[in-house]
PDB file of C-alpha atoms in Angstrom:
ATOM      1  CA  UNK A 945     139.070 123.901 215.756  1.00 48.00           C
ATOM      2  CA  UNK A 946     141.049 126.974 216.796  1.00 51.00           C
ATOM      3  CA  UNK A 947     143.565 126.914 219.642  1.00 48.00           C
ATOM      4  CA  UNK A 948     141.184 128.620 222.101  1.00 45.00           C
ATOM      5  CA  UNK A 949     138.526 125.937 221.580  1.00 47.00           C
ATOM      6  CA  UNK A 950     141.165 123.236 221.775  1.00 46.00           C
ATOM      7  CA  UNK A 951     142.618 124.587 225.030  1.00 42.00           C
ATOM      8  CA  UNK A 952     139.155 125.056 226.543  1.00 44.00           C
ATOM      9  CA  UNK A 953     138.250 121.461 225.702  1.00 45.00           C
ATOM     10  CA  UNK A 954     141.511 120.176 227.151  1.00 42.00           C
ATOM     11  CA  UNK A 955     141.630 122.609 230.091  1.00 45.00           C
ATOM     12  CA  UNK A 956     143.007 120.693 233.032  1.00 42.00           C
ATOM     13  CA  UNK A 957     141.068 120.799 236.253  1.00 47.00           C
ATOM     14  CA  UNK A 958     142.911 122.258 239.179  1.00 48.00           C
ATOM     15  CA  UNK A 959     143.914 118.862 240.525  1.00 50.00           C
ATOM     16  CA  UNK A 960     145.633 117.898 237.268  1.00 57.00           C
ATOM     17  CA  UNK A 961     149.393 117.652 237.748  1.00 70.00           C
ATOM     18  CA  UNK A 962     151.217 120.431 235.949  1.00 91.00           C
ATOM     19  CA  UNK A 963     154.661 118.941 236.414  1.00 93.00           C
ATOM     20  CA  UNK A 964     157.130 118.917 233.559  1.00 94.00           C
ATOM     21  CA  UNK A 965     158.171 115.406 232.539  1.00 93.00           C
ATOM     22  CA  UNK A 966     161.049 114.076 230.444  1.00 95.00           C
ATOM     23  CA  UNK A 967     158.520 113.546 227.655  1.00 94.00           C
ATOM     24  CA  UNK A 968     157.427 117.195 227.905  1.00 93.00           C
ATOM     25  CA  UNK A 969     161.027 118.346 227.616  1.00 95.00           C
ATOM     26  CA  UNK A 970     161.548 116.149 224.575  1.00 95.00           C
ATOM     27  CA  UNK A 971     158.381 117.530 222.960  1.00 94.00           C
ATOM     28  CA  UNK A 972     159.317 121.135 223.748  1.00 95.00           C
ATOM     29  CA  UNK A 973     162.889 120.692 222.543  1.00 95.00           C
ATOM     30  CA  UNK A 974     161.560 119.339 219.236  1.00 94.00           C
ATOM     31  CA  UNK A 975     159.995 122.784 218.735  1.00 94.00           C
ATOM     32  CA  UNK A 976     162.965 124.793 220.022  1.00 92.00           C
ATOM     33  CA  UNK A 977     166.071 122.570 220.290  1.00 94.00           C
ATOM     34  CA  UNK A 978     167.980 122.588 223.578  1.00 93.00           C
ATOM     35  CA  UNK A 979     165.656 125.169 225.161  1.00 94.00           C
ATOM     36  CA  UNK A 980     164.977 122.978 228.195  1.00 96.00           C
ATOM     37  CA  UNK A 981     167.270 120.642 230.119  1.00 96.00           C
ATOM     38  CA  UNK A 982     166.079 117.315 231.521  1.00 95.00           C
ATOM     39  CA  UNK A 983     168.539 117.816 234.404  1.00 96.00           C
ATOM     40  CA  UNK A 984     166.455 120.810 235.539  1.00 96.00           C
ATOM     41  CA  UNK A 985     163.142 118.970 235.975  1.00 95.00           C
ATOM     42  CA  UNK A 986     163.159 119.567 239.738  1.00 95.00           C
ATOM     43  CA  UNK A 987     163.648 123.299 239.160  1.00 95.00           C
ATOM     44  CA  UNK A 988     160.914 123.354 236.500  1.00 96.00           C
ATOM     45  CA  UNK A 989     158.495 121.741 238.964  1.00 95.00           C
ATOM     46  CA  UNK A 990     159.607 123.590 242.100  1.00 95.00           C
ATOM     47  CA  UNK A 991     156.670 126.038 242.130  1.00 96.00           C
ATOM     48  CA  UNK A 992     153.782 123.746 241.130  1.00 96.00           C
ATOM     49  CA  UNK A 993     152.044 123.982 244.514  1.00 94.00           C
ATOM     50  CA  UNK A 994     152.225 127.779 244.389  1.00 96.00           C
ATOM     51  CA  UNK A 995     150.793 127.873 240.874  1.00 97.00           C
ATOM     52  CA  UNK A 996     147.956 125.511 241.772  1.00 96.00           C
ATOM     53  CA  UNK A 997     147.199 127.520 244.931  1.00 95.00           C
ATOM     54  CA  UNK A 998     146.939 130.631 242.751  1.00 97.00           C
ATOM     55  CA  UNK A 999     144.575 128.783 240.422  1.00 96.00           C
ATOM     56  CA  UNK A1000     142.352 127.864 243.370  1.00 95.00           C
ATOM     57  CA  UNK A1001     142.218 131.499 244.484  1.00 96.00           C
ATOM     58  CA  UNK A1002     141.376 132.638 240.950  1.00 97.00           C
ATOM     59  CA  UNK A1003     138.673 129.997 240.656  1.00 96.00           C
ATOM     60  CA  UNK A1004     137.221 131.120 244.014  1.00 95.00           C
ATOM     61  CA  UNK A1005     137.096 134.660 242.597  1.00 94.00           C
ATOM     62  CA  UNK A1006     135.006 133.443 239.639  1.00 95.00           C
ATOM     63  CA  UNK A1007     137.868 133.203 237.145  1.00 95.00           C
ATOM     64  CA  UNK A1008     138.595 130.277 234.805  1.00 94.00           C
ATOM     65  CA  UNK A1009     142.365 129.874 234.892  1.00 95.00           C
ATOM     66  CA  UNK A1010     144.335 127.302 232.923  1.00 94.00           C
ATOM     67  CA  UNK A1011     147.217 126.150 235.154  1.00 95.00           C
ATOM     68  CA  UNK A1012     149.162 124.398 232.391  1.00 94.00           C
ATOM     69  CA  UNK A1013     148.946 127.453 230.134  1.00 96.00           C
ATOM     70  CA  UNK A1014     150.166 129.720 232.932  1.00 97.00           C
ATOM     71  CA  UNK A1015     152.964 127.367 233.974  1.00 97.00           C
ATOM     72  CA  UNK A1016     153.944 126.955 230.316  1.00 96.00           C
ATOM     73  CA  UNK A1017     154.267 130.713 230.021  1.00 97.00           C
ATOM     74  CA  UNK A1018     156.335 130.962 233.224  1.00 97.00           C
ATOM     75  CA  UNK A1019     158.525 128.076 232.094  1.00 96.00           C
ATOM     76  CA  UNK A1020     159.070 129.540 228.628  1.00 96.00           C
ATOM     77  CA  UNK A1021     159.699 133.070 229.906  1.00 96.00           C
ATOM     78  CA  UNK A1022     162.177 132.195 232.665  1.00 96.00           C
ATOM     79  CA  UNK A1023     162.919 128.479 232.928  1.00 96.00           C
ATOM     80  CA  UNK A1024     161.389 128.989 236.409  1.00 97.00           C
ATOM     81  CA  UNK A1025     164.235 131.298 237.455  1.00 97.00           C
ATOM     82  CA  UNK A1026     162.702 134.747 237.967  1.00 97.00           C
ATOM     83  CA  UNK A1027     165.056 137.601 237.166  1.00 96.00           C
ATOM     84  CA  UNK A1028     165.289 141.000 235.488  1.00 97.00           C
ATOM     85  CA  UNK A1029     166.476 140.876 231.891  1.00 95.00           C
ATOM     86  CA  UNK A1030     168.583 143.408 229.991  1.00 95.00           C
ATOM     87  CA  UNK A1031     165.443 145.131 228.645  1.00 94.00           C
ATOM     88  CA  UNK A1032     163.987 145.649 232.132  1.00 95.00           C
ATOM     89  CA  UNK A1033     161.347 142.892 232.076  1.00 96.00           C
ATOM     90  CA  UNK A1034     161.109 141.224 235.466  1.00 97.00           C
ATOM     91  CA  UNK A1035     160.197 138.161 237.458  1.00 98.00           C
ATOM     92  CA  UNK A1036     158.305 135.065 236.410  1.00 98.00           C
ATOM     93  CA  UNK A1037     155.988 137.011 234.068  1.00 98.00           C
ATOM     94  CA  UNK A1038     158.857 138.970 232.483  1.00 97.00           C
ATOM     95  CA  UNK A1039     156.863 142.188 232.553  1.00 97.00           C
ATOM     96  CA  UNK A1040     157.288 145.842 233.500  1.00 97.00           C
ATOM     97  CA  UNK A1041     155.497 147.826 236.180  1.00 97.00           C
ATOM     98  CA  UNK A1042     153.477 149.812 233.627  1.00 97.00           C
ATOM     99  CA  UNK A1043     151.767 146.545 232.647  1.00 97.00           C
ATOM    100  CA  UNK A1044     151.291 145.608 236.293  1.00 98.00           C
ATOM    101  CA  UNK A1045     149.586 148.960 236.899  1.00 97.00           C
ATOM    102  CA  UNK A1046     147.341 148.383 233.847  1.00 97.00           C
ATOM    103  CA  UNK A1047     146.259 144.967 235.144  1.00 97.00           C
ATOM    104  CA  UNK A1048     145.682 146.393 238.639  1.00 98.00           C
ATOM    105  CA  UNK A1049     143.452 149.129 237.214  1.00 97.00           C
ATOM    106  CA  UNK A1050     141.497 146.883 234.815  1.00 96.00           C
ATOM    107  CA  UNK A1051     140.858 144.093 237.289  1.00 96.00           C
ATOM    108  CA  UNK A1052     140.914 145.792 240.695  1.00 96.00           C
ATOM    109  CA  UNK A1053     144.088 144.004 241.752  1.00 97.00           C
ATOM    110  CA  UNK A1054     147.019 145.206 243.828  1.00 98.00           C
ATOM    111  CA  UNK A1055     150.061 143.464 242.349  1.00 98.00           C
ATOM    112  CA  UNK A1056     153.413 144.912 243.403  1.00 98.00           C
ATOM    113  CA  UNK A1057     156.922 144.623 241.983  1.00 97.00           C
ATOM    114  CA  UNK A1058     157.824 142.011 244.611  1.00 97.00           C
ATOM    115  CA  UNK A1059     154.909 139.860 243.371  1.00 98.00           C
ATOM    116  CA  UNK A1060     156.719 139.374 240.069  1.00 98.00           C
ATOM    117  CA  UNK A1061     159.239 137.219 241.947  1.00 98.00           C
ATOM    118  CA  UNK A1062     156.587 135.231 243.823  1.00 98.00           C
ATOM    119  CA  UNK A1063     155.346 132.240 241.821  1.00 98.00           C
ATOM    120  CA  UNK A1064     151.829 132.286 243.284  1.00 98.00           C
ATOM    121  CA  UNK A1065     151.286 136.007 242.719  1.00 98.00           C
ATOM    122  CA  UNK A1066     152.933 135.845 239.300  1.00 98.00           C
ATOM    123  CA  UNK A1067     150.607 133.049 238.215  1.00 98.00           C
ATOM    124  CA  UNK A1068     147.613 135.195 239.142  1.00 98.00           C
ATOM    125  CA  UNK A1069     149.092 138.222 237.378  1.00 98.00           C
ATOM    126  CA  UNK A1070     149.731 136.198 234.214  1.00 98.00           C
ATOM    127  CA  UNK A1071     146.109 135.020 234.215  1.00 98.00           C
ATOM    128  CA  UNK A1072     144.868 138.607 234.321  1.00 97.00           C
ATOM    129  CA  UNK A1073     147.444 139.815 231.786  1.00 97.00           C
ATOM    130  CA  UNK A1074     146.343 137.164 229.281  1.00 97.00           C
ATOM    131  CA  UNK A1075     142.727 138.061 230.003  1.00 96.00           C
ATOM    132  CA  UNK A1076     143.563 141.702 229.224  1.00 95.00           C
ATOM    133  CA  UNK A1077     145.278 140.674 225.966  1.00 95.00           C
ATOM    134  CA  UNK A1078     142.173 138.753 224.924  1.00 95.00           C
ATOM    135  CA  UNK A1079     140.062 141.912 225.319  1.00 93.00           C
ATOM    136  CA  UNK A1080     141.878 143.598 222.420  1.00 93.00           C
ATOM    137  CA  UNK A1081     140.065 143.779 219.107  1.00 94.00           C
ATOM    138  CA  UNK A1082     143.282 142.467 217.528  1.00 96.00           C
ATOM    139  CA  UNK A1083     143.283 139.251 219.569  1.00 96.00           C
ATOM    140  CA  UNK A1084     140.852 136.474 218.652  1.00 94.00           C
ATOM    141  CA  UNK A1085     142.001 133.520 220.751  1.00 95.00           C
ATOM    142  CA  UNK A1086     144.484 132.205 223.306  1.00 95.00           C
ATOM    143  CA  UNK A1087     147.190 131.648 220.696  1.00 96.00           C
ATOM    144  CA  UNK A1088     146.992 135.292 219.648  1.00 97.00           C
ATOM    145  CA  UNK A1089     146.928 136.437 223.296  1.00 97.00           C
ATOM    146  CA  UNK A1090     150.182 134.547 223.866  1.00 97.00           C
ATOM    147  CA  UNK A1091     151.745 136.163 220.797  1.00 97.00           C
ATOM    148  CA  UNK A1092     150.673 139.631 221.965  1.00 97.00           C
ATOM    149  CA  UNK A1093     152.004 138.877 225.468  1.00 96.00           C
ATOM    150  CA  UNK A1094     155.375 137.867 224.057  1.00 96.00           C
ATOM    151  CA  UNK A1095     155.838 140.477 221.351  1.00 95.00           C
ATOM    152  CA  UNK A1096     153.812 143.358 222.783  1.00 94.00           C
ATOM    153  CA  UNK A1097     150.385 144.583 221.744  1.00 94.00           C
ATOM    154  CA  UNK A1098     151.782 147.368 219.534  1.00 95.00           C
ATOM    155  CA  UNK A1099     153.806 144.924 217.448  1.00 96.00           C
ATOM    156  CA  UNK A1100     150.900 142.460 217.403  1.00 96.00           C
ATOM    157  CA  UNK A1101     148.547 145.159 216.098  1.00 96.00           C
ATOM    158  CA  UNK A1102     151.016 145.953 213.297  1.00 97.00           C
ATOM    159  CA  UNK A1103     151.175 142.254 212.424  1.00 97.00           C
ATOM    160  CA  UNK A1104     147.380 141.932 212.383  1.00 95.00           C
ATOM    161  CA  UNK A1105     147.073 145.004 210.125  1.00 94.00           C
ATOM    162  CA  UNK A1106     149.709 143.685 207.711  1.00 95.00           C
ATOM    163  CA  UNK A1107     152.408 146.193 208.617  1.00 97.00           C
ATOM    164  CA  UNK A1108     154.894 143.755 210.162  1.00 95.00           C
ATOM    165  CA  UNK A1109     155.781 140.068 209.769  1.00 97.00           C
ATOM    166  CA  UNK A1110     155.515 137.742 212.756  1.00 96.00           C
ATOM    167  CA  UNK A1111     159.000 136.905 214.093  1.00 96.00           C
ATOM    168  CA  UNK A1112     160.008 133.267 214.409  1.00 95.00           C
ATOM    169  CA  UNK A1113     160.778 133.838 218.107  1.00 94.00           C
ATOM    170  CA  UNK A1114     157.125 134.746 218.765  1.00 96.00           C
ATOM    171  CA  UNK A1115     155.842 131.877 216.638  1.00 96.00           C
ATOM    172  CA  UNK A1116     158.078 129.426 218.540  1.00 95.00           C
ATOM    173  CA  UNK A1117     156.992 130.962 221.860  1.00 96.00           C
ATOM    174  CA  UNK A1118     153.327 130.296 221.075  1.00 96.00           C
ATOM    175  CA  UNK A1119     154.113 126.756 219.895  1.00 95.00           C
ATOM    176  CA  UNK A1120     156.080 125.968 223.082  1.00 94.00           C
ATOM    177  CA  UNK A1121     153.381 127.159 225.481  1.00 95.00           C
ATOM    178  CA  UNK A1122     150.569 125.608 223.455  1.00 93.00           C
ATOM    179  CA  UNK A1123     152.385 122.260 223.321  1.00 92.00           C
ATOM    180  CA  UNK A1124     152.912 122.250 227.078  1.00 92.00           C
ATOM    181  CA  UNK A1125     149.330 123.385 227.783  1.00 89.00           C
ATOM    182  CA  UNK A1126     147.943 120.458 225.835  1.00 83.00           C
TER     183      UNK A1126
END
């Protein structure tokens, strides 16, 4: 069973709690030691209502979002503290405006820079960004979409065509989000 089938089978419904627990932190830290802090559980769970509200809106629009996958990505990208990093990636999704414009064009959305710092809007953006990643001929499943999201489609394409090795950081990133999403 590939990761996409596994995640689809275990896809939480929109009433499933997406809160991070002490057990989750222990599991995630076994993949990437000391990445998450049990003392920050309240921060990690601060935006759950916003994320679930976004999932409801996506579902109403005919989409099939996975709230745990999206929260796992937000958690792994930012620790639930949206900011701009030294490379210019911003907000909860840790993305740039050129990618926001691509998602807006592909899916008829109107995400703005300020939305990257809004948990609800960011959750919706992340859903569409992963959906866009999955449309690539170099992406076969959710695991690969996460890798392409993290590393960039250009690097992912080079990996898939044998021109570049997969970095451990990207491999760990996929493992962290997949573990939380299960």
